[in-house]
PDB file of C-alpha atoms in Angstrom:
ATOM      1  CA  MET N   1     100.452  49.890 170.065  1.00 51.00           C
ATOM      2  CA  SER N   2     103.125  47.908 168.036  1.00 57.00           C
ATOM      3  CA  GLN N   3     104.508  49.057 164.634  1.00 58.00           C
ATOM      4  CA  SER N   4     102.901  46.529 162.646  1.00 85.00           C
ATOM      5  CA  ILE N   5      99.243  47.496 163.756  1.00 86.00           C
ATOM      6  CA  GLU N   6     100.116  51.127 163.252  1.00 89.00           C
ATOM      7  CA  ALA N   7     100.866  50.157 159.593  1.00 90.00           C
ATOM      8  CA  LEU N   8      97.662  47.813 159.400  1.00 90.00           C
ATOM      9  CA  TYR N   9      95.542  50.941 160.573  1.00 90.00           C
ATOM     10  CA  ALA N  10      97.344  53.420 158.082  1.00 91.00           C
ATOM     11  CA  GLU N  11      96.315  51.089 155.596  1.00 91.00           C
ATOM     12  CA  LEU N  12      92.890  50.817 156.801  1.00 92.00           C
ATOM     13  CA  GLU N  13      92.073  54.465 157.172  1.00 93.00           C
ATOM     14  CA  PRO N  14      91.822  55.029 153.206  1.00 94.00           C
ATOM     15  CA  LEU N  15      89.985  52.121 152.807  1.00 94.00           C
ATOM     16  CA  LYS N  16      87.316  53.359 155.103  1.00 93.00           C
ATOM     17  CA  LYS N  17      87.289  56.690 153.351  1.00 94.00           C
ATOM     18  CA  LYS N  18      87.102  54.990 149.983  1.00 94.00           C
ATOM     19  CA  LEU N  19      83.877  52.815 151.131  1.00 94.00           C
ATOM     20  CA  SER N  20      82.437  55.971 152.309  1.00 94.00           C
ATOM     21  CA  GLU N  21      82.952  57.377 149.100  1.00 95.00           C
ATOM     22  CA  GLN N  22      81.653  54.224 147.262  1.00 95.00           C
ATOM     23  CA  VAL N  23      78.306  53.980 149.271  1.00 94.00           C
ATOM     24  CA  SER N  24      77.547  57.782 148.439  1.00 95.00           C
ATOM     25  CA  ILE N  25      77.672  57.073 144.931  1.00 95.00           C
ATOM     26  CA  ARG N  26      75.904  53.801 145.094  1.00 95.00           C
ATOM     27  CA  GLU N  27      73.085  55.648 146.997  1.00 95.00           C
ATOM     28  CA  SER N  28      73.149  58.534 144.334  1.00 95.00           C
ATOM     29  CA  LEU N  29      72.937  55.932 141.529  1.00 95.00           C
ATOM     30  CA  PHE N  30      70.069  54.169 143.423  1.00 95.00           C
ATOM     31  CA  SER N  31      68.098  57.462 143.664  1.00 96.00           C
ATOM     32  CA  GLU N  32      69.054  58.451 139.993  1.00 95.00           C
ATOM     33  CA  ARG N  33      67.641  55.078 138.819  1.00 95.00           C
ATOM     34  CA  GLU N  34      64.370  54.847 141.153  1.00 96.00           C
ATOM     35  CA  ALA N  35      63.704  58.643 139.335  1.00 95.00           C
ATOM     36  CA  ILE N  36      64.092  57.000 135.938  1.00 94.00           C
ATOM     37  CA  ARG N  37      61.865  53.904 137.181  1.00 94.00           C
ATOM     38  CA  LYS N  38      59.134  56.405 138.408  1.00 95.00           C
ATOM     39  CA  GLN N  39      59.276  58.296 134.973  1.00 94.00           C
ATOM     40  CA  PHE N  40      58.852  55.200 133.076  1.00 93.00           C
ATOM     41  CA  GLU N  41      56.061  53.890 135.003  1.00 94.00           C
ATOM     42  CA  ALA N  42      54.233  57.371 134.491  1.00 94.00           C
ATOM     43  CA  LYS N  43      55.085  57.009 130.724  1.00 94.00           C
ATOM     44  CA  VAL N  44      53.552  53.603 130.687  1.00 94.00           C
ATOM     45  CA  GLN N  45      50.253  54.830 132.561  1.00 95.00           C
ATOM     46  CA  GLU N  46      50.415  57.736 130.110  1.00 94.00           C
ATOM     47  CA  LEU N  47      50.753  55.095 127.312  1.00 93.00           C
ATOM     48  CA  ARG N  48      47.772  53.053 128.229  1.00 94.00           C
ATOM     49  CA  LYS N  49      45.348  55.989 128.916  1.00 95.00           C
ATOM     50  CA  LEU N  50      46.291  57.095 125.146  1.00 93.00           C
ATOM     51  CA  LYS N  51      45.857  53.891 124.022  1.00 93.00           C
ATOM     52  CA  ARG N  52      42.421  53.696 125.560  1.00 94.00           C
ATOM     53  CA  ARG N  53      41.466  57.300 124.074  1.00 93.00           C
ATOM     54  CA  ARG N  54      42.884  56.262 120.603  1.00 91.00           C
ATOM     55  CA  ASP N  55      40.557  53.271 120.889  1.00 92.00           C
ATOM     56  CA  GLU N  56      37.413  55.085 122.143  1.00 92.00           C
ATOM     57  CA  LEU N  57      38.162  57.528 118.838  1.00 91.00           C
ATOM     58  CA  ASN N  58      38.716  55.004 116.424  1.00 90.00           C
ATOM     59  CA  THR N  59      35.680  53.195 117.506  1.00 90.00           C
ATOM     60  CA  ALA N  60      33.686  56.510 117.439  1.00 90.00           C
ATOM     61  CA  VAL N  61      34.975  57.175 113.849  1.00 90.00           C
ATOM     62  CA  ARG N  62      33.781  53.508 112.681  1.00 90.00           C
ATOM     63  CA  THR N  63      30.433  54.094 114.008  1.00 89.00           C
ATOM     64  CA  LYS N  64      30.126  57.751 112.225  1.00 88.00           C
ATOM     65  CA  LYS N  65      31.221  56.350 109.166  1.00 89.00           C
ATOM     66  CA  GLU N  66      28.424  53.682 109.412  1.00 90.00           C
ATOM     67  CA  GLU N  67      25.842  56.424 110.305  1.00 86.00           C
ATOM     68  CA  ARG N  68      27.005  58.528 107.100  1.00 84.00           C
ATOM     69  CA  ASN N  69      27.072  55.550 104.892  1.00 87.00           C
ATOM     70  CA  LYS N  70      23.338  55.046 105.977  1.00 87.00           C
ATOM     71  CA  LEU N  71      22.663  58.871 105.715  1.00 82.00           C
ATOM     72  CA  THR N  72      24.197  58.518 102.050  1.00 83.00           C
ATOM     73  CA  VAL N  73      21.731  55.816 101.201  1.00 85.00           C
ATOM     74  CA  GLN N  74      18.893  58.104 102.649  1.00 82.00           C
ATOM     75  CA  ILE N  75      20.125  60.830 100.431  1.00 81.00           C
ATOM     76  CA  ARG N  76      20.013  58.865  97.233  1.00 84.00           C
ATOM     77  CA  THR N  77      16.456  57.668  97.950  1.00 81.00           C
ATOM     78  CA  ALA N  78      15.455  61.461  98.847  1.00 77.00           C
ATOM     79  CA  ILE N  79      17.008  62.124  95.192  1.00 82.00           C
ATOM     80  CA  THR N  80      15.132  59.519  93.555  1.00 81.00           C
ATOM     81  CA  SER N  81      11.899  60.610  95.469  1.00 76.00           C
ATOM     82  CA  LEU N  82      12.499  64.088  94.417  1.00 76.00           C
ATOM     83  CA  ASN N  83      13.147  63.323  90.610  1.00 78.00           C
ATOM     84  CA  THR N  84       9.791  61.261  90.851  1.00 78.00           C
ATOM     85  CA  ALA N  85       7.832  64.428  92.271  1.00 71.00           C
ATOM     86  CA  LYS N  86       9.348  66.384  89.945  1.00 74.00           C
ATOM     87  CA  ALA N  87       8.433  64.370  87.000  1.00 77.00           C
ATOM     88  CA  LYS N  88       4.857  64.186  88.287  1.00 68.00           C
ATOM     89  CA  LYS N  89       4.756  67.736  88.623  1.00 64.00           C
ATOM     90  CA  GLU N  90       5.918  68.359  85.176  1.00 67.00           C
ATOM     91  CA  GLY N  91       3.238  65.962  83.908  1.00 62.00           C
ATOM     92  CA  SER N  92       0.521  67.850  85.511  1.00 55.00           C
ATOM     93  CA  ALA N  93       1.692  71.268  84.662  1.00 52.00           C
ATOM     94  CA  THR N  94      -0.876  73.697  83.249  1.00 51.00           C
ATOM     95  CA  GLU N  95      -0.569  76.835  81.379  1.00 47.00           C
ATOM     96  CA  ASP N  96      -3.578  78.237  83.512  1.00 48.00           C
ATOM     97  CA  LYS N  97      -2.157  80.963  85.909  1.00 51.00           C
ATOM     98  CA  GLU N  98      -5.490  81.641  87.538  1.00 59.00           C
ATOM     99  CA  ASN N  99      -5.639  81.516  91.249  1.00 64.00           C
ATOM    100  CA  PRO N 100      -7.315  78.214  92.588  1.00 61.00           C
ATOM    101  CA  HIS N 101      -8.971  80.076  95.393  1.00 64.00           C
ATOM    102  CA  PHE N 102     -10.591  82.793  93.269  1.00 74.00           C
ATOM    103  CA  LEU N 103     -11.861  79.821  90.625  1.00 69.00           C
ATOM    104  CA  SER N 104     -13.088  78.079  93.754  1.00 72.00           C
ATOM    105  CA  ARG N 105     -15.177  81.128  94.987  1.00 80.00           C
ATOM    106  CA  GLN N 106     -16.215  81.766  91.052  1.00 81.00           C
ATOM    107  CA  MET N 107     -17.699  78.087  91.183  1.00 75.00           C
ATOM    108  CA  LYS N 108     -19.446  78.549  94.363  1.00 85.00           C
ATOM    109  CA  ASN N 109     -21.238  81.568  93.315  1.00 85.00           C
ATOM    110  CA  LEU N 110     -22.177  80.060  90.133  1.00 82.00           C
ATOM    111  CA  GLU N 111     -23.630  76.961  92.139  1.00 80.00           C
ATOM    112  CA  MET N 112     -25.480  79.348  94.288  1.00 85.00           C
ATOM    113  CA  LYS N 113     -26.959  81.300  91.373  1.00 79.00           C
ATOM    114  CA  VAL N 114     -28.302  77.851  89.643  1.00 78.00           C
ATOM    115  CA  GLU N 115     -29.917  76.857  93.204  1.00 79.00           C
ATOM    116  CA  THR N 116     -31.414  80.325  94.125  1.00 81.00           C
ATOM    117  CA  GLU N 117     -32.426  82.054  90.774  1.00 77.00           C
ATOM    118  CA  VAL N 118     -34.875  81.220  88.396  1.00 76.00           C
ATOM    119  CA  LEU N 119     -33.251  80.732  85.086  1.00 74.00           C
ATOM    120  CA  SER N 120     -34.208  79.527  81.675  1.00 80.00           C
ATOM    121  CA  THR N 121     -33.110  76.300  80.537  1.00 80.00           C
ATOM    122  CA  GLU N 122     -30.637  77.480  78.241  1.00 84.00           C
ATOM    123  CA  ALA N 123     -29.075  79.982  80.714  1.00 82.00           C
ATOM    124  CA  GLU N 124     -29.021  77.036  83.451  1.00 79.00           C
ATOM    125  CA  LYS N 125     -27.281  74.913  80.987  1.00 84.00           C
ATOM    126  CA  GLY N 126     -24.396  77.493  80.247  1.00 83.00           C
ATOM    127  CA  LEU N 127     -24.037  78.069  84.212  1.00 81.00           C
ATOM    128  CA  MET N 128     -23.550  74.259  84.664  1.00 84.00           C
ATOM    129  CA  LYS N 129     -21.055  74.147  81.527  1.00 84.00           C
ATOM    130  CA  LYS N 130     -19.139  77.082  83.222  1.00 84.00           C
ATOM    131  CA  ILE N 131     -19.041  75.168  86.689  1.00 82.00           C
ATOM    132  CA  LYS N 132     -18.016  71.650  84.939  1.00 85.00           C
ATOM    133  CA  ALA N 133     -14.978  73.823  83.163  1.00 81.00           C
ATOM    134  CA  ILE N 134     -14.097  75.496  86.441  1.00 76.00           C
ATOM    135  CA  LYS N 135     -14.136  72.183  88.229  1.00 78.00           C
ATOM    136  CA  LYS N 136     -11.917  70.516  85.609  1.00 78.00           C
ATOM    137  CA  ARG N 137      -9.264  73.531  85.713  1.00 75.00           C
ATOM    138  CA  LEU N 138      -9.445  73.185  89.783  1.00 67.00           C
ATOM    139  CA  ASN N 139      -8.854  69.416  89.290  1.00 72.00           C
ATOM    140  CA  GLU N 140      -5.822  69.848  87.018  1.00 65.00           C
ATOM    141  CA  MET N 141      -4.518  72.691  88.999  1.00 67.00           C
ATOM    142  CA  LYS N 142      -4.921  70.140  92.242  1.00 69.00           C
ATOM    143  CA  SER N 143      -2.680  67.529  90.935  1.00 64.00           C
ATOM    144  CA  PHE N 144      -0.081  70.059  89.901  1.00 63.00           C
ATOM    145  CA  LEU N 145      -0.354  71.702  93.521  1.00 66.00           C
ATOM    146  CA  ASP N 146      -0.145  68.097  94.984  1.00 68.00           C
ATOM    147  CA  ALA N 147       2.774  67.530  92.803  1.00 67.00           C
ATOM    148  CA  SER N 148       4.311  70.891  93.566  1.00 68.00           C
ATOM    149  CA  SER N 149       4.038  70.253  97.441  1.00 73.00           C
ATOM    150  CA  GLU N 150       5.515  66.943  97.140  1.00 75.00           C
ATOM    151  CA  VAL N 151       8.426  68.278  95.524  1.00 73.00           C
ATOM    152  CA  SER N 152       8.872  70.838  98.036  1.00 76.00           C
ATOM    153  CA  LYS N 153       8.490  68.208 100.789  1.00 80.00           C
ATOM    154  CA  ASN N 154      11.128  66.054  98.946  1.00 74.00           C
ATOM    155  CA  VAL N 155      13.278  69.189  98.540  1.00 81.00           C
ATOM    156  CA  LYS N 156      12.952  69.867 102.619  1.00 83.00           C
ATOM    157  CA  GLU N 157      13.686  66.192 103.252  1.00 82.00           C
ATOM    158  CA  LEU N 158      16.694  66.229 101.199  1.00 79.00           C
ATOM    159  CA  LYS N 159      18.276  69.068 102.825  1.00 85.00           C
ATOM    160  CA  HIS N 160      17.511  67.866 106.292  1.00 85.00           C
ATOM    161  CA  VAL N 161      19.434  64.638 105.218  1.00 82.00           C
ATOM    162  CA  LYS N 162      22.355  66.328 103.677  1.00 86.00           C
ATOM    163  CA  LYS N 163      22.830  68.478 106.705  1.00 87.00           C
ATOM    164  CA  SER N 164      22.872  65.408 108.649  1.00 86.00           C
ATOM    165  CA  ALA N 165      25.334  63.766 106.457  1.00 85.00           C
ATOM    166  CA  ASP N 166      27.423  66.946 106.550  1.00 87.00           C
ATOM    167  CA  ASP N 167      27.266  66.956 110.312  1.00 88.00           C
ATOM    168  CA  VAL N 168      28.252  63.468 110.577  1.00 88.00           C
ATOM    169  CA  HIS N 169      30.859  63.963 107.899  1.00 87.00           C
ATOM    170  CA  ARG N 170      32.239  66.979 109.811  1.00 90.00           C
ATOM    171  CA  LEU N 171      32.185  64.762 113.136  1.00 89.00           C
ATOM    172  CA  VAL N 172      33.982  62.061 111.369  1.00 89.00           C
ATOM    173  CA  GLN N 173      36.900  64.335 110.269  1.00 91.00           C
ATOM    174  CA  GLU N 174      37.250  66.099 113.563  1.00 92.00           C
ATOM    175  CA  THR N 175      37.255  62.546 115.288  1.00 91.00           C
ATOM    176  CA  ALA N 176      39.871  61.148 112.881  1.00 91.00           C
ATOM    177  CA  ARG N 177      41.960  64.523 113.342  1.00 92.00           C
ATOM    178  CA  GLU N 178      41.771  63.768 116.943  1.00 92.00           C
ATOM    179  CA  SER N 179      42.522  60.315 116.711  1.00 91.00           C
ATOM    180  CA  GLN N 180      45.800  61.179 114.456  1.00 92.00           C
ATOM    181  CA  ALA N 181      46.910  63.493 117.289  1.00 93.00           C
ATOM    182  CA  VAL N 182      46.370  61.036 119.893  1.00 93.00           C
ATOM    183  CA  HIS N 183      48.405  58.684 117.614  1.00 92.00           C
ATOM    184  CA  GLU N 184      51.016  61.101 117.393  1.00 94.00           C
ATOM    185  CA  GLN N 185      51.240  61.469 121.429  1.00 94.00           C
ATOM    186  CA  LEU N 186      51.380  57.682 121.362  1.00 93.00           C
ATOM    187  CA  THR N 187      54.404  57.669 119.298  1.00 93.00           C
ATOM    188  CA  ALA N 188      56.132  60.443 121.033  1.00 94.00           C
ATOM    189  CA  VAL N 189      55.550  58.581 124.476  1.00 94.00           C
ATOM    190  CA  GLY N 190      57.056  55.460 123.071  1.00 93.00           C
ATOM    191  CA  LYS N 191      59.925  57.167 121.956  1.00 94.00           C
ATOM    192  CA  GLN N 192      60.376  58.458 125.437  1.00 93.00           C
ATOM    193  CA  LEU N 193      60.008  54.909 126.795  1.00 93.00           C
ATOM    194  CA  ASP N 194      62.419  53.429 124.432  1.00 93.00           C
ATOM    195  CA  GLU N 195      64.939  56.514 125.642  1.00 93.00           C
ATOM    196  CA  LEU N 196      64.300  55.516 129.120  1.00 93.00           C
ATOM    197  CA  LYS N 197      65.244  52.007 128.988  1.00 92.00           C
ATOM    198  CA  PRO N 198      69.039  52.087 128.085  1.00 94.00           C
ATOM    199  CA  LYS N 199      69.285  54.806 130.769  1.00 94.00           C
ATOM    200  CA  GLU N 200      67.951  52.597 133.430  1.00 93.00           C
ATOM    201  CA  ALA N 201      70.111  49.471 132.008  1.00 94.00           C
ATOM    202  CA  GLU N 202      73.158  51.852 132.492  1.00 95.00           C
ATOM    203  CA  LEU N 203      72.444  52.805 136.034  1.00 95.00           C
ATOM    204  CA  THR N 204      72.029  49.310 136.835  1.00 95.00           C
ATOM    205  CA  ASP N 205      75.225  48.326 135.633  1.00 96.00           C
ATOM    206  CA  LYS N 206      77.021  51.037 137.301  1.00 95.00           C
ATOM    207  CA  ILE N 207      75.420  50.124 140.386  1.00 95.00           C
ATOM    208  CA  ALA N 208      76.479  46.561 140.114  1.00 96.00           C
ATOM    209  CA  LYS N 209      80.268  47.710 139.240  1.00 96.00           C
ATOM    210  CA  VAL N 210      80.043  49.619 142.388  1.00 96.00           C
ATOM    211  CA  LYS N 211      78.619  46.991 144.587  1.00 96.00           C
ATOM    212  CA  ASP N 212      81.548  44.655 143.095  1.00 96.00           C
ATOM    213  CA  GLU N 213      83.962  47.477 144.307  1.00 95.00           C
ATOM    214  CA  ILE N 214      82.501  47.741 147.723  1.00 95.00           C
ATOM    215  CA  LEU N 215      82.616  44.036 148.177  1.00 96.00           C
ATOM    216  CA  ALA N 216      86.281  44.006 147.121  1.00 95.00           C
ATOM    217  CA  ASN N 217      86.971  46.898 149.425  1.00 95.00           C
ATOM    218  CA  ASN N 218      85.181  45.237 152.236  1.00 95.00           C
ATOM    219  CA  ASN N 219      87.183  42.089 151.990  1.00 95.00           C
ATOM    220  CA  LYS N 220      90.454  44.182 152.004  1.00 95.00           C
ATOM    221  CA  MET N 221      89.186  45.660 155.082  1.00 94.00           C
ATOM    222  CA  ASP N 222      88.011  42.124 156.466  1.00 94.00           C
ATOM    223  CA  GLU N 223      91.619  40.938 155.699  1.00 93.00           C
ATOM    224  CA  LEU N 224      93.367  43.881 157.544  1.00 92.00           C
ATOM    225  CA  ASN N 225      91.034  43.820 160.858  1.00 92.00           C
ATOM    226  CA  ALA N 226      91.619  40.044 160.800  1.00 92.00           C
ATOM    227  CA  GLN N 227      95.169  40.676 161.148  1.00 91.00           C
ATOM    228  CA  ILE N 228      95.001  43.413 163.317  1.00 90.00           C
ATOM    229  CA  ARG N 229      92.680  40.806 165.974  1.00 91.00           C
ATOM    230  CA  ILE N 230      95.424  38.239 165.386  1.00 90.00           C
ATOM    231  CA  ILE N 231      98.060  40.677 166.551  1.00 89.00           C
ATOM    232  CA  LYS N 232      96.006  41.987 169.293  1.00 88.00           C
ATOM    233  CA  GLU N 233      95.090  38.520 170.455  1.00 90.00           C
ATOM    234  CA  LYS N 234      98.648  37.795 170.445  1.00 88.00           C
ATOM    235  CA  GLU N 235      99.944  40.887 172.397  1.00 85.00           C
ATOM    236  CA  TYR N 236      96.710  40.154 174.979  1.00 86.00           C
ATOM    237  CA  ARG N 237      98.202  36.769 175.447  1.00 89.00           C
ATOM    238  CA  GLU N 238     101.688  37.949 175.805  1.00 87.00           C
ATOM    239  CA  GLN N 239     100.626  40.966 178.523  1.00 87.00           C
ATOM    240  CA  GLU N 240      98.279  38.107 180.264  1.00 88.00           C
ATOM    241  CA  LYS N 241     101.569  35.972 180.636  1.00 90.00           C
ATOM    242  CA  GLU N 242     103.452  38.686 181.974  1.00 88.00           C
ATOM    243  CA  ARG N 243     100.800  39.727 184.424  1.00 88.00           C
ATOM    244  CA  VAL N 244     100.736  36.069 185.534  1.00 87.00           C
ATOM    245  CA  THR N 245     104.592  35.954 185.893  1.00 87.00           C
ATOM    246  CA  GLN N 246     104.582  39.274 187.455  1.00 88.00           C
ATOM    247  CA  ARG N 247     101.768  38.097 190.033  1.00 86.00           C
ATOM    248  CA  THR N 248     103.743  34.964 190.564  1.00 85.00           C
ATOM    249  CA  GLU N 249     106.919  37.095 191.525  1.00 82.00           C
ATOM    250  CA  GLU N 250     104.725  39.475 193.525  1.00 76.00           C
ATOM    251  CA  ALA N 251     103.412  36.427 195.711  1.00 78.00           C
ATOM    252  CA  GLN N 252     106.887  34.849 196.198  1.00 83.00           C
ATOM    253  CA  ILE N 253     108.090  38.224 197.197  1.00 77.00           C
ATOM    254  CA  LEU N 254     105.003  38.674 199.701  1.00 75.00           C
ATOM    255  CA  LYS N 255     105.554  35.244 200.992  1.00 77.00           C
ATOM    256  CA  GLN N 256     109.223  35.949 201.870  1.00 78.00           C
ATOM    257  CA  LYS N 257     108.047  39.389 203.478  1.00 71.00           C
ATOM    258  CA  GLU N 258     105.748  37.208 205.340  1.00 70.00           C
ATOM    259  CA  ALA N 259     108.255  34.748 206.461  1.00 74.00           C
ATOM    260  CA  ASP N 260     110.415  37.458 207.424  1.00 72.00           C
ATOM    261  CA  VAL N 261     107.752  39.345 209.511  1.00 67.00           C
ATOM    262  CA  THR N 262     107.048  36.199 211.186  1.00 73.00           C
ATOM    263  CA  ASP N 263     110.577  35.421 212.234  1.00 70.00           C
ATOM    264  CA  LYS N 264     111.060  38.916 213.657  1.00 70.00           C
ATOM    265  CA  PHE N 265     107.825  38.603 215.527  1.00 67.00           C
ATOM    266  CA  LYS N 266     108.973  35.381 216.654  1.00 72.00           C
ATOM    267  CA  ARG N 267     112.259  36.702 218.027  1.00 71.00           C
ATOM    268  CA  GLY N 268     110.677  39.909 219.649  1.00 71.00           C
ATOM    269  CA  LYS N 269     112.635  42.194 217.172  1.00 72.00           C
ATOM    270  CA  LYS N 270     110.615  45.602 216.441  1.00 72.00           C
ATOM    271  CA  LEU N 271     108.475  45.592 213.455  1.00 67.00           C
ATOM    272  CA  THR N 272     108.581  48.423 210.989  1.00 74.00           C
ATOM    273  CA  THR N 273     105.466  49.739 209.284  1.00 72.00           C
ATOM    274  CA  ASP N 274     105.506  47.710 206.273  1.00 72.00           C
ATOM    275  CA  ASP N 275     106.116  44.691 208.528  1.00 63.00           C
ATOM    276  CA  LEU N 276     102.717  45.593 210.458  1.00 65.00           C
ATOM    277  CA  LEU N 277     101.031  45.943 207.176  1.00 69.00           C
ATOM    278  CA  VAL N 278     102.238  42.623 205.793  1.00 62.00           C
ATOM    279  CA  PHE N 279     101.806  41.046 209.289  1.00 59.00           C
ATOM    280  CA  GLN N 280      97.998  42.340 209.128  1.00 66.00           C
ATOM    281  CA  ARG N 281      97.450  41.286 205.717  1.00 64.00           C
ATOM    282  CA  GLN N 282      98.765  37.628 206.766  1.00 59.00           C
ATOM    283  CA  GLN N 283      96.278  37.722 209.705  1.00 59.00           C
ATOM    284  CA  LYS N 284      93.283  38.573 207.639  1.00 56.00           C
ATOM    285  CA  ASP N 285      94.470  35.859 204.667  1.00 56.00           C
ATOM    286  CA  GLU N 286      94.417  33.284 207.599  1.00 54.00           C
TER     287      GLU N 286
END
């Protein structure tokens, strides 16, 4: 191997080593960027999921608020009805503390006495007067009792509606808190995405730089390999030229030997072993 080729190979070896290192760095950067991209895609999926959940919660909050507003209207209506019933109860209030059931039995007993006993006109009139008075008190008490029942009914209805309103209000608050928590998660994930973007861009720039270095290194190696091929081709042509010259010289020597052997054979001189080999080859060629 000529000295110039050895010098080219010596220059080529560190470039090969450098290329191997560059390729290793490029592959490492590719892997790192792919990991970043996978993280980015995972965060995007998480962001979409959180957005859907937030929208669902916000819709639920709006729905519950509408329900709460309707219940608020019902509460106002129930309060109005209760106040009306209370006023009616107060208007029908009586000082009579007697038991209505006792008065009813008393009235039935008096009616039975009038129907079954023989009474004087005065006595019958007295009983009828008592019966009439008891009926009047019962009627007065009935209005009061009906009004009291209406008040109780309205109180019960108001409590039921208020409980429903409180339950809905609690759900609104709980759902709103969950929506806020999801919103905070959204903000955090968005921030993480913003942090990943420049990292990916930085890795892409590094990869581009390494690719340029690899290209430049390959170009240098191609130039050296081209020079090596040129030298090798030149050496091959020179060697081939030498081989042709050598074959021509050998052919001329062999031809002279054959002529000498032929001359010896014709003159009947003794042939040596080498002469016999030349003579046999000559006969074979003919």
